[in-house]
CSV table of C-alpha atoms and ligand atoms in Angstrom, one decimal:
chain,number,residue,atom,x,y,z
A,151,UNK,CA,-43.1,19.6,-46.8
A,152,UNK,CA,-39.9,18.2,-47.8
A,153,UNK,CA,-38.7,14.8,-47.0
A,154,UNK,CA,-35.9,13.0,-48.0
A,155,UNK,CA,-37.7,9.5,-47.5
A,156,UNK,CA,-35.7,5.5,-47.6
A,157,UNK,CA,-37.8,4.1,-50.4
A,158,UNK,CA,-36.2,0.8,-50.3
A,159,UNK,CA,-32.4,-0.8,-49.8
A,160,UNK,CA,-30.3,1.3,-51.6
A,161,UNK,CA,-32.9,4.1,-52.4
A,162,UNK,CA,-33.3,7.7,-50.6
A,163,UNK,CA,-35.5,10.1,-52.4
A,164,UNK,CA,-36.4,13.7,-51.2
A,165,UNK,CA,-40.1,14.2,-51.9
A,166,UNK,CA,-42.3,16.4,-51.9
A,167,UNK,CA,-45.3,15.7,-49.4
A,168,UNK,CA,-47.9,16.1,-46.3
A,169,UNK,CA,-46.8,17.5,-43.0
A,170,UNK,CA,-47.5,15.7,-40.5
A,171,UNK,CA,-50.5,16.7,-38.0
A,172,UNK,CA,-50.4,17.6,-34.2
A,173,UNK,CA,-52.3,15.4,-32.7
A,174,UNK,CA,-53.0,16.3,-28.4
A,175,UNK,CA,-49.8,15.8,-25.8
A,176,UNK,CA,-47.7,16.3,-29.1
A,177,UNK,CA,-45.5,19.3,-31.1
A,178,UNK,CA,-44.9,20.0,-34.7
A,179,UNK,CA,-41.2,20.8,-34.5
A,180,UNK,CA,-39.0,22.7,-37.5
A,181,UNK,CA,-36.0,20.7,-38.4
A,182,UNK,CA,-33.2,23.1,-38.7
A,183,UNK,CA,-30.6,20.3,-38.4
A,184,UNK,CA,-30.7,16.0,-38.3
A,185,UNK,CA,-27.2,14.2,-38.1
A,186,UNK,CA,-26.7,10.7,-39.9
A,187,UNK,CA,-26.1,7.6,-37.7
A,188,UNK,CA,-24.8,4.1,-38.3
A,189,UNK,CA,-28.0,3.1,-37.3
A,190,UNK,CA,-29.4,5.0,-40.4
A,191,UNK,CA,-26.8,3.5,-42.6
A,192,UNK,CA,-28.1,0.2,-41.5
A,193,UNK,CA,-31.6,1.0,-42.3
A,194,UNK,CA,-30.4,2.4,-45.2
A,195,UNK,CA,-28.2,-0.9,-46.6
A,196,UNK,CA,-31.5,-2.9,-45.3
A,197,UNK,CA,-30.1,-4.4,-42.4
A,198,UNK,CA,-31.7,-3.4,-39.9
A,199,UNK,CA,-34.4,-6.0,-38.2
A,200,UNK,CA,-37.2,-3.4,-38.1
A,201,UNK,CA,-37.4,-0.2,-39.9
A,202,UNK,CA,-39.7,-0.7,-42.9
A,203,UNK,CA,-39.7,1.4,-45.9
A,204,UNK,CA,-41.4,4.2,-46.7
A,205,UNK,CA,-39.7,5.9,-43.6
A,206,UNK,CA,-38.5,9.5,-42.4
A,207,UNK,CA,-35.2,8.3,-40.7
A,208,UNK,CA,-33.4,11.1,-38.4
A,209,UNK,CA,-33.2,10.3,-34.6
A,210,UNK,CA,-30.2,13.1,-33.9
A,211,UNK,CA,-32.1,16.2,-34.4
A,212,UNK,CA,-32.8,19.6,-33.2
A,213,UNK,CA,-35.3,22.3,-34.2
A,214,UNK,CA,-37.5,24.6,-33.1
A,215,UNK,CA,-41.5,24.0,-31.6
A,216,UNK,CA,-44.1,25.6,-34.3
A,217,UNK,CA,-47.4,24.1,-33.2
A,218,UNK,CA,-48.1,22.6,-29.9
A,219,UNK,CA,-51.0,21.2,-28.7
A,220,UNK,CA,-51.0,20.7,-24.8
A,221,UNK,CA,-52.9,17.0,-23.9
A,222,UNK,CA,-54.4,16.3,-20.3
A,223,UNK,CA,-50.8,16.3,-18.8
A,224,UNK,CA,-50.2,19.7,-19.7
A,225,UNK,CA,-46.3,21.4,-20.6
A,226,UNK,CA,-43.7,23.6,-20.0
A,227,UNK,CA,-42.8,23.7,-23.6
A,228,UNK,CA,-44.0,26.5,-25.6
A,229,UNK,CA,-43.8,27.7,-29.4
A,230,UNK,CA,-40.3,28.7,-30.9
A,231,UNK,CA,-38.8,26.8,-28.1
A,232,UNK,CA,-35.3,25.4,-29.2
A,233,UNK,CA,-35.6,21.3,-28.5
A,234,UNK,CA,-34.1,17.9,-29.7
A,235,UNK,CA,-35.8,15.2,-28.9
A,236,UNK,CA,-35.1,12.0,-26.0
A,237,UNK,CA,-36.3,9.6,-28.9
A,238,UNK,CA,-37.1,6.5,-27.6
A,239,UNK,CA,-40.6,5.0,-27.0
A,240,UNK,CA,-41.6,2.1,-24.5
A,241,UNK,CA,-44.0,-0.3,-24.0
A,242,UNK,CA,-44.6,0.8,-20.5
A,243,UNK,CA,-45.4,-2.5,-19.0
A,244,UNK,CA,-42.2,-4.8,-19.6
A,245,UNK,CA,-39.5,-5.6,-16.1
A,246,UNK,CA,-37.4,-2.5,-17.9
A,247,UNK,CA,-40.0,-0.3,-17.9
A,248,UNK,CA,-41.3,-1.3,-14.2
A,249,UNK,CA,-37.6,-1.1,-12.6
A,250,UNK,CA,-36.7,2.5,-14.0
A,251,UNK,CA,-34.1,1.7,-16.9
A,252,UNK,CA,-36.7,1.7,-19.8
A,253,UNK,CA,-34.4,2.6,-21.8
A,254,UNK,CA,-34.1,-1.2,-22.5
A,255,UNK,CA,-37.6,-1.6,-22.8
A,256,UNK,CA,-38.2,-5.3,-24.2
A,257,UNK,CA,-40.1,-3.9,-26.9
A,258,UNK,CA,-38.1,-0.4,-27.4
A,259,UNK,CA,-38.8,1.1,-30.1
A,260,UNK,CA,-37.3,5.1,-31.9
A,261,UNK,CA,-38.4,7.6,-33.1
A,262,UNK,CA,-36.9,7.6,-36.9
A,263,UNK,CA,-37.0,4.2,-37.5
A,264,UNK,CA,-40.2,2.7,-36.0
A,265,UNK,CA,-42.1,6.1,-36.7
A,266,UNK,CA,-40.9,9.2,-39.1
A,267,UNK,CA,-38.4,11.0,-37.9
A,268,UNK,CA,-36.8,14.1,-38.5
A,269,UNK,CA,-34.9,14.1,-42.3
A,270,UNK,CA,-37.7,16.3,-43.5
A,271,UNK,CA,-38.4,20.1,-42.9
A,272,UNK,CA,-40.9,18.8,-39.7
A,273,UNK,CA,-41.4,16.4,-37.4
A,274,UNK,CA,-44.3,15.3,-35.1
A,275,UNK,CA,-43.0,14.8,-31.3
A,276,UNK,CA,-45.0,13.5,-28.2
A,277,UNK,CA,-44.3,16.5,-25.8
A,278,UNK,CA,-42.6,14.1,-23.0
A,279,UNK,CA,-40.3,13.2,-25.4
A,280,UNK,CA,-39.0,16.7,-26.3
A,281,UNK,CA,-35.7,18.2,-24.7
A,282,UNK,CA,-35.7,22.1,-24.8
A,283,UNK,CA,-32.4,23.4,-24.7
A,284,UNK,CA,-31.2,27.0,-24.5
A,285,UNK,CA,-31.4,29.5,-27.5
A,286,UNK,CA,-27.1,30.2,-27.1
A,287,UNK,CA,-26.8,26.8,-28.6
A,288,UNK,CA,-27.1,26.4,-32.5
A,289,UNK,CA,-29.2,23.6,-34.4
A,290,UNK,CA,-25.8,21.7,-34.9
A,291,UNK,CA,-24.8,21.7,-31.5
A,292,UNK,CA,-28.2,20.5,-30.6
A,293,UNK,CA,-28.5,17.5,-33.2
A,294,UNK,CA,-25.7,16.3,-31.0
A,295,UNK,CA,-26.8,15.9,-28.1
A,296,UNK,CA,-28.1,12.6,-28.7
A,297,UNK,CA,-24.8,11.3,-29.8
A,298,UNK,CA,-22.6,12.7,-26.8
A,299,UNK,CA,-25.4,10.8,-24.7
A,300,UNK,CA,-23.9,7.9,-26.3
A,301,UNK,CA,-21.0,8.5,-24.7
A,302,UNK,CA,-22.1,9.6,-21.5
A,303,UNK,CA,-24.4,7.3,-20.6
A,304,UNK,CA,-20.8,4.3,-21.8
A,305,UNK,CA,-19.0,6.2,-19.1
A,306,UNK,CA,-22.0,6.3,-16.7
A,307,UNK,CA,-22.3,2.3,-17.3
A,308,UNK,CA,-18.5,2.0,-16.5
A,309,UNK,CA,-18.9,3.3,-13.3
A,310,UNK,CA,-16.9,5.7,-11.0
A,311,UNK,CA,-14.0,6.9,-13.2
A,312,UNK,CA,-10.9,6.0,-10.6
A,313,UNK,CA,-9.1,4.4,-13.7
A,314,UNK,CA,-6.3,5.3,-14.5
A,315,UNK,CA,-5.7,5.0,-18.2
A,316,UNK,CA,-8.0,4.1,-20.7
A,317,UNK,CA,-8.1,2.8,-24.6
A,318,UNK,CA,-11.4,3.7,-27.1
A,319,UNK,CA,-11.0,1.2,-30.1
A,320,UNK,CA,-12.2,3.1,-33.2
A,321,UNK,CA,-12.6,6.6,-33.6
A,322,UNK,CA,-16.2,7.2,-35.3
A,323,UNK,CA,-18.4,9.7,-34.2
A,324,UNK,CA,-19.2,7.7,-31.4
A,325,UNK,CA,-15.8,6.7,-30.4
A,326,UNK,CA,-14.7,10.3,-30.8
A,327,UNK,CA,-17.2,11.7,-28.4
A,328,UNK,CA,-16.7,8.3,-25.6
A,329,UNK,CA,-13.0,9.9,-25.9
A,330,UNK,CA,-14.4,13.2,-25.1
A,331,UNK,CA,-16.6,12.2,-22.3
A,332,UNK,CA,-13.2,10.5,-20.7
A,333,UNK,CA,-11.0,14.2,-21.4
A,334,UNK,CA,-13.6,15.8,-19.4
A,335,UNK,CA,-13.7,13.1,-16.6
A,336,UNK,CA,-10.1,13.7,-16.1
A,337,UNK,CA,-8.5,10.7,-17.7
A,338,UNK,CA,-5.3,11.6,-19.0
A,339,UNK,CA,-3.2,8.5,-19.8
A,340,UNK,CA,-5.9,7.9,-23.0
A,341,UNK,CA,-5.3,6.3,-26.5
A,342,UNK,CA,-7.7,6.0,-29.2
A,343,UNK,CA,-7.2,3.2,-32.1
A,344,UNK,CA,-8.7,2.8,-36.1
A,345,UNK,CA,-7.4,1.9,-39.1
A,346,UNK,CA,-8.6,5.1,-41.2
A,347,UNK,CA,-6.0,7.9,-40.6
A,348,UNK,CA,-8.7,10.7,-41.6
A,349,UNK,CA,-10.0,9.3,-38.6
A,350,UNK,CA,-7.2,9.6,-36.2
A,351,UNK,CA,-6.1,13.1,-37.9
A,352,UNK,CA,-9.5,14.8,-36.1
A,353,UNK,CA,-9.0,12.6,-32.9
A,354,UNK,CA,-5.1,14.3,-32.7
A,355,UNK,CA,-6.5,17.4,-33.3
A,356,UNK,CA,-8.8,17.5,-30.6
A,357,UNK,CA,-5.9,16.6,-28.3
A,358,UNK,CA,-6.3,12.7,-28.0
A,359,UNK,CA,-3.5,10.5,-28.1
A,360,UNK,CA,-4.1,8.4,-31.0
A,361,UNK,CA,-2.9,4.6,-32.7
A,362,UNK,CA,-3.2,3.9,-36.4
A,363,UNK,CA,-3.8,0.2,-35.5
A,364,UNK,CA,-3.2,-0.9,-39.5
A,365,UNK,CA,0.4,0.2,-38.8
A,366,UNK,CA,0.7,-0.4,-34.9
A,367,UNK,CA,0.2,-3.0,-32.7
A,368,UNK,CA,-2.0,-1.7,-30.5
A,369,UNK,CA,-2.1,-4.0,-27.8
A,370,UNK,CA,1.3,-3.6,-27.4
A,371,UNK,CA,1.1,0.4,-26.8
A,372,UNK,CA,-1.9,-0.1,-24.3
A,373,UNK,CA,0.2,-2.3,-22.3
A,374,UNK,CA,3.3,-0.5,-22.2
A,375,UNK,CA,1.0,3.0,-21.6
A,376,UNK,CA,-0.2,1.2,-18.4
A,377,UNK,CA,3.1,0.0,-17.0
A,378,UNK,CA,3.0,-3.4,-18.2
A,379,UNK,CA,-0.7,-4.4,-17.3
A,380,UNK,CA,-3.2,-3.5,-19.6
A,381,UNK,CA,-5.6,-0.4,-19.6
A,382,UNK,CA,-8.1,-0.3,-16.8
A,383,UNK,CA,-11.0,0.0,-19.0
A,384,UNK,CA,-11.5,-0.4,-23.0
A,385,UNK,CA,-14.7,1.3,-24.8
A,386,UNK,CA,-15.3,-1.0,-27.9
A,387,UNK,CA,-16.5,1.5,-30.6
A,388,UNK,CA,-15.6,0.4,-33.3
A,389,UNK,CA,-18.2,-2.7,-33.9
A,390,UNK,CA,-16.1,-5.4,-35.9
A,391,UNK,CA,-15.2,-9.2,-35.7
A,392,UNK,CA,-11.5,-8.4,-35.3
A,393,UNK,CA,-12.1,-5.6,-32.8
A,394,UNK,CA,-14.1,-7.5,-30.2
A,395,UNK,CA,-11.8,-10.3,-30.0
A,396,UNK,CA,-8.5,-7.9,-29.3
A,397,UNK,CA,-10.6,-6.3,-26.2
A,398,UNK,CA,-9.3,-8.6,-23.5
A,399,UNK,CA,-5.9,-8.7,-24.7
A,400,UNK,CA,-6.3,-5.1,-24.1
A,401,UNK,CA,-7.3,-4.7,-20.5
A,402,UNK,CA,-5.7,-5.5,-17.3
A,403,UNK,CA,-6.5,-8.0,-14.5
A,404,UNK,CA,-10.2,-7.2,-13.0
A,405,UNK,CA,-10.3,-4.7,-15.9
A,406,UNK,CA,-13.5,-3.6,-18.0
A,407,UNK,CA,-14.9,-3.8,-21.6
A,408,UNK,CA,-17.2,-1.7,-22.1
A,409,UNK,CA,-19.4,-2.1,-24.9
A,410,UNK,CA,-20.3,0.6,-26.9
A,411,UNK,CA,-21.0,-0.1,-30.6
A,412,UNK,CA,-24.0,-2.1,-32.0
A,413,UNK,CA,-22.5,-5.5,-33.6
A,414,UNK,CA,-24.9,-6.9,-36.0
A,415,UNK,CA,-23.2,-10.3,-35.6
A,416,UNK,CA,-22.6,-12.5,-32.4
A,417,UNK,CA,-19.0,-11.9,-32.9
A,418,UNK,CA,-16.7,-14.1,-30.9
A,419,UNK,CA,-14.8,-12.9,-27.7
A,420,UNK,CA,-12.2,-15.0,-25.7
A,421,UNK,CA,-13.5,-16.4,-23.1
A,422,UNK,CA,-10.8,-17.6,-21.6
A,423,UNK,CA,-8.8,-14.6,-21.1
A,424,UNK,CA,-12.1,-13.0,-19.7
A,425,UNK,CA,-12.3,-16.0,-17.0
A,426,UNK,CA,-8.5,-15.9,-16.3
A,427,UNK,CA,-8.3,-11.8,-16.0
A,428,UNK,CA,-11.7,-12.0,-14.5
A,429,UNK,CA,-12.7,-9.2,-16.7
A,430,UNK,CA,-16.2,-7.8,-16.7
A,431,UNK,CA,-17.7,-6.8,-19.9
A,432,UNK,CA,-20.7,-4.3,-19.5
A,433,UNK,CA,-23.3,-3.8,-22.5
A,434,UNK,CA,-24.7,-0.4,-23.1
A,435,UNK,CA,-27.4,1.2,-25.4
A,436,UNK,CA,-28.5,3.9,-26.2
A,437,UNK,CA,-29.1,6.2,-22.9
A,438,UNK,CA,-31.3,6.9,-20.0
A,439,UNK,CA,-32.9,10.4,-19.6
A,440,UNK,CA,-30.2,12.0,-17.0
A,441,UNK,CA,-27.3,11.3,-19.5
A,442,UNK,CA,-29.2,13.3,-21.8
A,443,UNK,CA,-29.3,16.3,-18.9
A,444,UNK,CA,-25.9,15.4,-18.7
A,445,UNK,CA,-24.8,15.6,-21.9
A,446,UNK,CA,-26.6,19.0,-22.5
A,447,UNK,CA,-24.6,20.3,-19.8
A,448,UNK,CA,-21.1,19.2,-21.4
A,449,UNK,CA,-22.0,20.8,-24.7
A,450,UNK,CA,-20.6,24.3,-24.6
A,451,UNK,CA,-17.3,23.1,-23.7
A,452,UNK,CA,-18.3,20.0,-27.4
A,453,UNK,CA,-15.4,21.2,-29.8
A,454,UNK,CA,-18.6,20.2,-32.1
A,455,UNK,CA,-17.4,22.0,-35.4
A,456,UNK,CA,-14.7,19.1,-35.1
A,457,UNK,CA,-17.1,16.8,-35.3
A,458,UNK,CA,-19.4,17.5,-37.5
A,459,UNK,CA,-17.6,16.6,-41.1
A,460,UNK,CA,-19.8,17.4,-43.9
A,461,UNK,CA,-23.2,19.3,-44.0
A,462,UNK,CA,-25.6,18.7,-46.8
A,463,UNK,CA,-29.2,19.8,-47.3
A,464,UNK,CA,-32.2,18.0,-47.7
A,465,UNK,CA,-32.5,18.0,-51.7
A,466,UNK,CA,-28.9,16.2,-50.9
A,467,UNK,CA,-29.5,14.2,-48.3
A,468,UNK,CA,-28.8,11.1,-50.1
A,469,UNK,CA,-25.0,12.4,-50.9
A,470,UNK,CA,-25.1,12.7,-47.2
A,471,UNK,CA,-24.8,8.8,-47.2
A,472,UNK,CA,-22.7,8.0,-49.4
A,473,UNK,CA,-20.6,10.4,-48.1
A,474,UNK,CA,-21.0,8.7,-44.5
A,475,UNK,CA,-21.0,5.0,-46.5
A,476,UNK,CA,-17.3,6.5,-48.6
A,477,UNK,CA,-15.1,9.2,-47.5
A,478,UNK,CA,-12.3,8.1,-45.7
A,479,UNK,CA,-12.6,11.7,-43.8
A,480,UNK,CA,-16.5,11.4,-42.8
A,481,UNK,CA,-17.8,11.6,-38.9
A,482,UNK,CA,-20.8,13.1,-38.6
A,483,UNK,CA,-22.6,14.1,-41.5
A,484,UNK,CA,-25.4,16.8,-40.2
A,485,UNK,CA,-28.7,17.3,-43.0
A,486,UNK,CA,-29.2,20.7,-42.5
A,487,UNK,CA,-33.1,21.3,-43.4
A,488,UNK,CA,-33.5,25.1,-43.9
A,489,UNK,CA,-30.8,25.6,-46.6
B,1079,ZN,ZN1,-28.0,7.6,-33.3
B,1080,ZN,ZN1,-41.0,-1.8,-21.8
């Protein structure tokens, strides 16, 4: 098969070689489309702590079951089923695992970065790991699933939505679809802030009030869009230095960070104004199995053509990073593996 394969920092090379086998309680799945995260650019740039080269990235993914072969738990799942995949794989045993939020299993580990994943034409899946979804729904819409679980499982951690406004700092894919997830909660009084106007111009387009934050000060609009106060809760998406220092400034009294993006540096956050605004600030990763039910439900109303940026295929799929890595008008970048 084809695979477009991370050889080494700075090196993506589609190759020519084996598929992989079905072993029992496991699927062979057909790509038909993988989207690029900032995850994979990490791996890619050779940050990230685990991923070791040669590796099949591709975690966001959707395809179609060709070979199944059931193990002693049986399935549901049959072949030319439509699935993505829930790709995370625990230890099991850990205090996560135990107390239902594996999730953040101690020792968590993904499918595309600890094991191949799905930037090739197929990709081997255990069977309780595979999400089917209906055949209405195309490969795109599918591959982003995982993503909008992002989002809905920051909204889930936030807790019952009685805010009344709300700011998302930066306006990737991520902090694009957080923005959608708090549209279709009903929050209205909503601003989303970056400094890359490409960005903002596909926020605005999909309806969301938006702040260029190179040109405005946006602490200054949140408070004055929440009377004076600050917003009830702030989704940091955006995953810099400068970002996760303005978050207090930005919330009211009792208010909420919520922490969305992966920072691959302790970066500093004022303390003080947390203690004197008794501010809680709530991690999040990744996402629990029900946000992903959740998230498949929200997905016909996903404007997802919007969100999806640039399509490549697999002989290509290294332009698919530097365009994610360059253009000032990137979001999601989607490998499309049948073209
Ligand atoms: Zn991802
Ligand atoms: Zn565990």
């Amino acid at each position: 098969m084809k695979a477009l394969r991370y050889l080494n920092p700075g090196v993506l090379k589609t190759d020519e070689i084996d598929s992989p086998r079905c072993g029992a309680g496991e699927a062979l799945v057909r790509v038909h489309a993988a989207g690029i995260c900032g995850s994979d650019m990490a791996i890619f740039a050779g940050k990230h702590p685990r991923a070791r080269p040669p590796l099949i990235m591709g975690h966001e993914f959707a395809g179609e079951i060709v070979e199944l072969v059931a193990g002693d738990a049986g399935t549901e799942l049959a072949v030319g089923d439509r699935v993505t995949a829930y790709p995370l794989l625990m230890c099991g045993k850990c205090w996560a695992c135990r107390n239902g939020v594996s999730h953040v299993c101690r020792d968590l580990k993904l499918i595309g970065i600890d094991r191949d994943g799905a930037f090739a034409e197929y990709v081997n899946v255990p069977l309780e790991l595979l999400v089917k979804f209906p055949d209405r729904f195309s490969f795109d819409q599918g591959a982003l699933i995982e993503p909008l679980a992002v989002g809905v499982h920051a909204l889930d951690m936030a807790g019952t939505p009685d805010w009344q406004n709300a700011a998302v700092v930066g306006c990737g894919p991520i902090g694009l679809l957080v923005a959608f997830c708090l549209q279709q909660a009903g929050v209205r009084n909503l601003l989303i802030s970056d400094i890359a106007p490409q960005r903002l111009e596909r926020a605005a387009g999909l309806g969301i009030p938006v702040l260029d934050s190179a040109r405005d000060d946006l602490a200054d609009r949140v408070i004055r869009m929440s009377g004076g106060e600050g917003a009830d809760i702030v989704f940091e998406c955006a995953g810099s230095a400068s970002a996760a220092l303005q978050t207090s400034d930005l919330v009211r009294p009792r208010g909420k960070i919520i922490m969305v993006s992966v920072h691959k540096e302790p970066h500093p956050v004022d303390l003080r104004a947390i203690t004197f605004k008794e501010i809680s600030i709530i991690g999040t990763r990744v996402y629990t199995p029900a946000d992903y039910e959740m998230a498949l439900q929200m997905l016909p109303n996903l404007p997802y053509q919007d969100i999806i940026s640039h399509r490549v295929d697999l002989d290509h799929g290294a332009d698919g990073f530097d365009i994610m890595g360059q253009a000032a008008d990137a979001c999601k970048v989607i490998i499309n593996t049948d073209t």
